[in-house]
Tab-separated table of C-alpha atoms in Angstrom:
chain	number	residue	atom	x	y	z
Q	295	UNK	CA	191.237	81.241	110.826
Q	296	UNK	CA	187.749	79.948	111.933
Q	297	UNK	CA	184.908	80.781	109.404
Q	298	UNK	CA	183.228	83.957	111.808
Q	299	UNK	CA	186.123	85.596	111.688
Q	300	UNK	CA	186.731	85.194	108.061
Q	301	UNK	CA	183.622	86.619	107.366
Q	302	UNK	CA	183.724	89.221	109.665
Q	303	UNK	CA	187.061	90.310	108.099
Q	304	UNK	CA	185.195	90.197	104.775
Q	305	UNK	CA	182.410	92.905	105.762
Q	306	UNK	CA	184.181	95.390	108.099
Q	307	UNK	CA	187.901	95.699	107.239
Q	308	UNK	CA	188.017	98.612	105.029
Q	309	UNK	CA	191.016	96.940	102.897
Q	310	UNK	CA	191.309	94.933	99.460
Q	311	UNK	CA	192.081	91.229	99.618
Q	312	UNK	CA	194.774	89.277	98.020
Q	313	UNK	CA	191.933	88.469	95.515
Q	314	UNK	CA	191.993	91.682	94.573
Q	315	UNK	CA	194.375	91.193	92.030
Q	316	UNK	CA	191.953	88.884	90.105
Q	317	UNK	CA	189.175	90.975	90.660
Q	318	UNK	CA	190.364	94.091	88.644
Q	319	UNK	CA	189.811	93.798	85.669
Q	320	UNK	CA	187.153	95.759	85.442
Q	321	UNK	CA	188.882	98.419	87.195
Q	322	UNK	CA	192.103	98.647	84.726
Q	323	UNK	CA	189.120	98.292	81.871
Q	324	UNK	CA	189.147	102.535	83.126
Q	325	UNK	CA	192.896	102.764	83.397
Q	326	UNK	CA	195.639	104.121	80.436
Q	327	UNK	CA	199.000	104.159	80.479
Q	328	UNK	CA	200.679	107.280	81.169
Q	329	UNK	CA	202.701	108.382	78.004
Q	330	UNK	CA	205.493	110.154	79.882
Q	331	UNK	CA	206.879	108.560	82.831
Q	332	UNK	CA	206.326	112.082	84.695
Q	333	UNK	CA	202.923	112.425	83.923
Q	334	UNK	CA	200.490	112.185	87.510
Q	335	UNK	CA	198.945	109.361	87.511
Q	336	UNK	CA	195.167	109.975	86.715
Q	337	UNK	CA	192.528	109.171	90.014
Q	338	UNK	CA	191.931	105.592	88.115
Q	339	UNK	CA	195.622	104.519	88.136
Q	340	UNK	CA	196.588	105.848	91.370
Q	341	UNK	CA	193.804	103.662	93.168
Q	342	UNK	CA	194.406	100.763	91.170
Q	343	UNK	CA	198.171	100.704	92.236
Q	344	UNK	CA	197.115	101.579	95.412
Q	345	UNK	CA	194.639	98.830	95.903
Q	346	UNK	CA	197.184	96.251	95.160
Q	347	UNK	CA	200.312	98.039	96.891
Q	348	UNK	CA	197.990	97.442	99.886
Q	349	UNK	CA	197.268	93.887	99.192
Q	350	UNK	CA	200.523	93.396	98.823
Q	351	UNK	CA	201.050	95.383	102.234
Q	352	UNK	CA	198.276	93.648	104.320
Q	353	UNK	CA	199.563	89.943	102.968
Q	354	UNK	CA	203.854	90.534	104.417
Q	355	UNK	CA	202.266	92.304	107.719
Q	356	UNK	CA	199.011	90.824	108.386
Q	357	UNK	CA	195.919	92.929	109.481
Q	358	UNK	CA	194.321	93.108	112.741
Q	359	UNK	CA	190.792	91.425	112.904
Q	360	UNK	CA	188.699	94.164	115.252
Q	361	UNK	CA	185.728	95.589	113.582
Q	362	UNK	CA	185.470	98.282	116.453
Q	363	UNK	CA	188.718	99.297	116.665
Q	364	UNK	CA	189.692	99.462	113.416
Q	365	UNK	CA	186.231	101.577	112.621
Q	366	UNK	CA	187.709	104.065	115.158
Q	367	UNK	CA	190.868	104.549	113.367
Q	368	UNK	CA	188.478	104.836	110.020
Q	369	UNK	CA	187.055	107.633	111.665
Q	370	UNK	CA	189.754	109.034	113.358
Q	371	UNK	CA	191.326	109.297	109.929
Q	372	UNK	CA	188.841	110.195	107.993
Q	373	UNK	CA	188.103	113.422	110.069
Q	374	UNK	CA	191.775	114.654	109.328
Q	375	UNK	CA	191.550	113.459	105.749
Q	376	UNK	CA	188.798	116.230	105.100
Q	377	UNK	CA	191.645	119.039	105.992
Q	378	UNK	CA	193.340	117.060	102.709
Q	379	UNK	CA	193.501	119.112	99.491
Q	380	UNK	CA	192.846	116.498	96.601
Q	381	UNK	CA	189.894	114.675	96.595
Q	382	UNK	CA	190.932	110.837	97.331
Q	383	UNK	CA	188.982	108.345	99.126
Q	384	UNK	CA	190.972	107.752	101.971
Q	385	UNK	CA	191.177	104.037	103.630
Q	386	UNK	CA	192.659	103.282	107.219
Q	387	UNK	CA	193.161	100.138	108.804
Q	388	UNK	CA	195.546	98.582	111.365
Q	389	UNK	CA	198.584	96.181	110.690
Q	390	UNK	CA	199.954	93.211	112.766
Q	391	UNK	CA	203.397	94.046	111.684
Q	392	UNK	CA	205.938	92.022	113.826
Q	393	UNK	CA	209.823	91.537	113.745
Q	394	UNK	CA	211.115	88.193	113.227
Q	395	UNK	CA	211.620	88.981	117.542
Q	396	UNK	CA	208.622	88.756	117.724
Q	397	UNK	CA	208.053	92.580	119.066
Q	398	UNK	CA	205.753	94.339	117.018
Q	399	UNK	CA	206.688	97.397	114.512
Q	400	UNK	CA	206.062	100.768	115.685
Q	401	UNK	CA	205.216	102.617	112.563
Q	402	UNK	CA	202.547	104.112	109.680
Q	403	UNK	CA	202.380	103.802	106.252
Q	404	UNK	CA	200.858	105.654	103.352
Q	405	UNK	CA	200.240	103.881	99.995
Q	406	UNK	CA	199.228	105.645	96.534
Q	407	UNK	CA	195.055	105.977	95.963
Q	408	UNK	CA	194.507	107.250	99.878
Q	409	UNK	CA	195.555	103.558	101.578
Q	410	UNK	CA	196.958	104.460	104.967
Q	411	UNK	CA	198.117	101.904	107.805
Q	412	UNK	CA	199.171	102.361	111.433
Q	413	UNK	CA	201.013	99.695	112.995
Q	414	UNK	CA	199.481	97.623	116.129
Q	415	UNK	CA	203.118	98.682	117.713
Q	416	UNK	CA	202.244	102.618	117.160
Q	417	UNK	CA	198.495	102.321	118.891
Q	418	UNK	CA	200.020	100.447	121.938
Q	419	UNK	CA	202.592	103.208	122.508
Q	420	UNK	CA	199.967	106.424	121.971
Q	421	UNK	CA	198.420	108.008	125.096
Q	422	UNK	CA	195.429	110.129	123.592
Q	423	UNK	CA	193.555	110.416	120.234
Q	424	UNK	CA	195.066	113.431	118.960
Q	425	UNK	CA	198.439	111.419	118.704
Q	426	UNK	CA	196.586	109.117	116.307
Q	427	UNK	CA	195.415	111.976	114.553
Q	428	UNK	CA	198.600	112.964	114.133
Q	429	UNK	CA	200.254	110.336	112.975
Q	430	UNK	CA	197.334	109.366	110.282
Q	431	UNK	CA	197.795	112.858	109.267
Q	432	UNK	CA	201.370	112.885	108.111
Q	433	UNK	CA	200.556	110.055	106.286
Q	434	UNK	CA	197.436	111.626	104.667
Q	435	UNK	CA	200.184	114.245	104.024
Q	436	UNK	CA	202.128	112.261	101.837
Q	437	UNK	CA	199.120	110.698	99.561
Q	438	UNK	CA	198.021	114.459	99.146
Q	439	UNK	CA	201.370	115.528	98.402
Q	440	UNK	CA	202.015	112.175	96.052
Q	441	UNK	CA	205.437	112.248	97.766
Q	442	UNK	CA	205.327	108.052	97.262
Q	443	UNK	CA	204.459	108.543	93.331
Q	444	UNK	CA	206.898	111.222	92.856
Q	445	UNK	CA	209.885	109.184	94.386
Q	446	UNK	CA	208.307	105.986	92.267
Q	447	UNK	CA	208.832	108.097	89.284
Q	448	UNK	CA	212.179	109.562	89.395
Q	449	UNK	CA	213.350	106.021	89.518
Q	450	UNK	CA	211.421	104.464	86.889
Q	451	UNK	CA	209.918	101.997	89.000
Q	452	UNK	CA	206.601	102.387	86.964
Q	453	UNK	CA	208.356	100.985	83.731
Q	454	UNK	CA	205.018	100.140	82.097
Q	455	UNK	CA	204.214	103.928	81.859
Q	456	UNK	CA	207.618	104.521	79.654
Q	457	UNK	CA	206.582	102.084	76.897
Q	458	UNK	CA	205.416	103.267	73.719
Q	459	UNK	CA	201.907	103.558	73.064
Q	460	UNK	CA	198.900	104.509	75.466
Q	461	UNK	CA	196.873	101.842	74.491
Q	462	UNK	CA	197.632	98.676	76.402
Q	463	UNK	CA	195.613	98.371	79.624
Q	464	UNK	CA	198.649	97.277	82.278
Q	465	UNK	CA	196.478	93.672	83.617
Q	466	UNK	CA	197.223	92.186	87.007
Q	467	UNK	CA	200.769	90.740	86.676
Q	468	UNK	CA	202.211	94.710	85.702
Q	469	UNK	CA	200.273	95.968	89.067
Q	470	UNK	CA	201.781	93.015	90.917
Q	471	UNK	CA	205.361	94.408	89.806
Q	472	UNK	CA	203.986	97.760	90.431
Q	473	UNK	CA	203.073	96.513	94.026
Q	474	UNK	CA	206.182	95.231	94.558
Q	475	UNK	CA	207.981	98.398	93.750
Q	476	UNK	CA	205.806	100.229	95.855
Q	477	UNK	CA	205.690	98.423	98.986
Q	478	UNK	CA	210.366	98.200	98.929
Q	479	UNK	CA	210.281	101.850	98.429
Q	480	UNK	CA	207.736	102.264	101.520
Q	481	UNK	CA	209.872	99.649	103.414
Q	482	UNK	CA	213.256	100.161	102.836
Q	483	UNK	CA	214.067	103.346	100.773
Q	484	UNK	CA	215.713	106.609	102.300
Q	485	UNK	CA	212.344	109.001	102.273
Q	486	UNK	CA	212.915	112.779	100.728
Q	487	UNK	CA	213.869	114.838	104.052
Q	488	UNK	CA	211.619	117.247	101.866
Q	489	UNK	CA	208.673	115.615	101.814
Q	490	UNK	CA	209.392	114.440	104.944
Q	491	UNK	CA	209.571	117.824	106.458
Q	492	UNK	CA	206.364	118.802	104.426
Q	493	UNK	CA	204.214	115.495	105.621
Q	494	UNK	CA	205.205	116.933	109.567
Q	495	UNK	CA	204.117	120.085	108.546
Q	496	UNK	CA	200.827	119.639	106.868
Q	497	UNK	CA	200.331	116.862	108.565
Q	498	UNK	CA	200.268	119.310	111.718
Q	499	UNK	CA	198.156	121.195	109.744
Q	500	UNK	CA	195.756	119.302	109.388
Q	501	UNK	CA	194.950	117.590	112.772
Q	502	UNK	CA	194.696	121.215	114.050
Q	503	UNK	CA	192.207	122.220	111.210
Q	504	UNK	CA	190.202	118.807	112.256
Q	505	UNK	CA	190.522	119.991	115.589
Q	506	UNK	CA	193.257	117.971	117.349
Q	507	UNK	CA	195.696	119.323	119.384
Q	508	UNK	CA	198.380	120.107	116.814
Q	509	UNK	CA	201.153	118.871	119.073
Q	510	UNK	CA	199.636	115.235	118.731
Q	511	UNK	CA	202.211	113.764	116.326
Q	512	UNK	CA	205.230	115.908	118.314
Q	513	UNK	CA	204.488	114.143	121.593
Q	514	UNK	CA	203.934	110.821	119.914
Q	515	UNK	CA	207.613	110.850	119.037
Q	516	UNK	CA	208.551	112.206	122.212
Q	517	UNK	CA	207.181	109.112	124.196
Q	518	UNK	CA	209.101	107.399	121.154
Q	519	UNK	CA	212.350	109.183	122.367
Q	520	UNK	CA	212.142	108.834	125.899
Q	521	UNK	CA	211.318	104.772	125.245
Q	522	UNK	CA	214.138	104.572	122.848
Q	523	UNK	CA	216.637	105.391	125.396
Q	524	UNK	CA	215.414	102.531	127.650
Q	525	UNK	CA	215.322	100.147	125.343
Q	526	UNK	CA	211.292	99.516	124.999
Q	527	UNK	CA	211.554	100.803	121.416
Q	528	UNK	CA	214.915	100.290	119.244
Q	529	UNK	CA	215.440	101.489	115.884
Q	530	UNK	CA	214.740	97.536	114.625
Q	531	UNK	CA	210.799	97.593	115.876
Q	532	UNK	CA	209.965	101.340	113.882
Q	533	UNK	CA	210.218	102.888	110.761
Q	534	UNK	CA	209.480	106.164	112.018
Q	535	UNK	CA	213.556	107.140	112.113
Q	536	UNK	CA	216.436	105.788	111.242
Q	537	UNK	CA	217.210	104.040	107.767
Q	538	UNK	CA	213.896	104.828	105.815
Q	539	UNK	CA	213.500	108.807	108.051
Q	540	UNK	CA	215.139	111.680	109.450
Q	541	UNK	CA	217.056	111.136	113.082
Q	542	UNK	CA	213.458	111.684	115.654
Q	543	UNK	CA	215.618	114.252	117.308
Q	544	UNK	CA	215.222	116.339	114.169
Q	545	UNK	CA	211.535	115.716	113.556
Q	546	UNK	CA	210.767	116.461	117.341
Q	547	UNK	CA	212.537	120.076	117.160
Q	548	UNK	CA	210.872	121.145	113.846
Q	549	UNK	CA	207.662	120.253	115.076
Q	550	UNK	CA	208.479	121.946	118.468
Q	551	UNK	CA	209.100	125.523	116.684
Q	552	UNK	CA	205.765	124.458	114.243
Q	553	UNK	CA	203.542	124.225	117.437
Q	554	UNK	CA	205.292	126.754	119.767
Q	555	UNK	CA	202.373	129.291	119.746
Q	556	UNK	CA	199.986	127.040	118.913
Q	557	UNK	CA	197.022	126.272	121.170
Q	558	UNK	CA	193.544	124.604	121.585
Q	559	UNK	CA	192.231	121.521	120.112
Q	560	UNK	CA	191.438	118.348	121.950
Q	561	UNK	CA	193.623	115.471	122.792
Q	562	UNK	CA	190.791	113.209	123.895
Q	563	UNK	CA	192.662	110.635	125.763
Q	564	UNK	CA	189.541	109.111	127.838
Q	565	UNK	CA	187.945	108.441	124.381
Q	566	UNK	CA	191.643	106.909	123.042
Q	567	UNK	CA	191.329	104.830	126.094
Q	568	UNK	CA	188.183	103.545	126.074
Q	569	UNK	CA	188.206	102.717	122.190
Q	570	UNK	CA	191.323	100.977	122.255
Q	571	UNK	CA	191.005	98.962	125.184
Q	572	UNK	CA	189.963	95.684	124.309
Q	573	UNK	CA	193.197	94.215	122.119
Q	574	UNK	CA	192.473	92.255	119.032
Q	575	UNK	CA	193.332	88.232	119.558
Q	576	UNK	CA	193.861	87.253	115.915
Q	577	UNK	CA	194.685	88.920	112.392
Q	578	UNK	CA	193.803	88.919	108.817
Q	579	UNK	CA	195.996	88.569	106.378
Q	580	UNK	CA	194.469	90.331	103.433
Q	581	UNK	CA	190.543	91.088	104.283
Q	582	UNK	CA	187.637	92.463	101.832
Q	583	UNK	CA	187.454	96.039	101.621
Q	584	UNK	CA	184.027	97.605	103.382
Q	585	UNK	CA	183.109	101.455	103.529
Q	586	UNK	CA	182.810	102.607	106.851
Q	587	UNK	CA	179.555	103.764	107.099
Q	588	UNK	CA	179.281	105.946	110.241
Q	589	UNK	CA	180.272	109.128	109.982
Q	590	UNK	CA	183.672	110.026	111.833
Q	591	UNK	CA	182.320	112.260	115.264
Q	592	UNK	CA	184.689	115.154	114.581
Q	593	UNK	CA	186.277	116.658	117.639
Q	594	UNK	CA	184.828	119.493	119.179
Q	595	UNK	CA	188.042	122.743	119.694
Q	596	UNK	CA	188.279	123.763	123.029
């Protein structure tokens, strides 16, 4: 990648680097082992392991290099992530993601510490910005419901937490196991129809309380549906049913009877449009994180 666009990368994508993981030591300097494996992680651990679950993410997917459209989705995000109960600094940012066809991967992703992705694939298939909403919403959802560190610890993926002691800071090699764990149970593990149904709910919830349309996420799938059945989207290009979630029949008619009375709330597709029009040319694979630093323009109810 040409030097400009490196540093670009470096000041605007709001993601850690694959140098992250020599870079935290002074980070896990703050961290302690959990002495149960049940324990919550504490604020320090769970953005630690998030930070390099997302490394780990952004270096198998690639991220896309657009400073403007990926400050959109910042803000976009962050707007819903204020309807969020716990307070975690929430990070969004836009991944390559491609099959080995070629066709790129319909689908979001939400990683412990607030790290939340949506696929190039999902943008190019939504019609209006409350759809984005949506989506990032479900997966602020999960990070507020720590649905991902819940599942992580019922299988003992975070071994280094069961040890004895609650002295000995975990260093970069444990977090790069801990990534690891992470990013197969994001990938390729059977999510908990539970917190499944809870992420749709809240995640409803709280693009409506921002001020989206709360049938954002619903319609999204829809257009999902309809596209499946011609073959423009197959269950190999998303993650969004199938293997790793609930049949998108399901989702669609719980989120139908969630919304049924529901009304108001903007779906600002003109502004969707216009934001997302110019298409990135190249990606990053594993950029600097950067703060956004312009506050999100929250929409305005009907």
């Amino acid at each position: 990648m040409r030097k400009p666009q490196i540093a670009t990368a470096l000041l605007l994508i709001a993601f850690c680097s694959a140098t992250t993981f020599a870079q935290l030591g002074s980070v896990m300097n703050r961290v302690k082992k959990a002495s149960d494996t049940f324990t919550p992680w504490t604020p320090e651990q769970e953005n630690a392991i998030g930070q390099a679950s997302a490394a780990k993410m952004i270096h198998v997917m690639g991220l896309i290099e657009d400073p403007a459209l990926n400050k959109y989705v910042q803000d976009v995000g962050s707007t819903v992530a204020r309807q969020a109960s716990r307070p975690v600094q929430y990070h969004f940012a836009i991944l390559e993601a491609k099959t080995p066809a070629g066709r790129y991967t319909v689908s979001a992703f939400a990683l412990p510490g607030g790290y939340v992705f949506v696929t190039k694939g999902a943008l190019d298939h939504m019609t209006d910005e409350s759809q984005l909403a949506g989506v990032l919403a479900h997966e602020i959802a999960h990070v507020d419901g720590r649905h991902l560190e819940k599942e992580i610890q019922k299988k003992k993926a975070k071994a280094w937490a069961a040890e004895e002691g609650t002295s000995k800071i975990p260093g970069p090699s444990e977090l790069k196991n801990m990534a690891n764990d992470i990013i197969n149970e994001t990938l390729l593990t059977q999510v908990n129809p539970k917190d499944e149904d809870e992420a749709d709910k809240k995640g409803t919830q709280f693009a409506s309380g921002a001020g989206y349309d709360p049938t954002g996420l619903k319609r999204f799938l829809e257009i999902l549906q309809q596209e499946s059945q011609t073959g423009k989207v197959t269950p190999q290009d998303t993650k969004l049913w199938g293997a790793t979630h609930p049949p998108i029949g399901e989702r669609i008619a719980k989120l139908s009877a969630q919304t049924s009375g529901a009304s108001g709330g903007q779906t600002l597709p003109d502004r969707f449009k216009t934001s997302t029009a110019v298409k990135p040319a190249t990606t990053a694979a594993a950029a600097t994180p950067a703060k956004s630093t312009t506050p999100p323009a929250t929409p305005t109810k009907k």
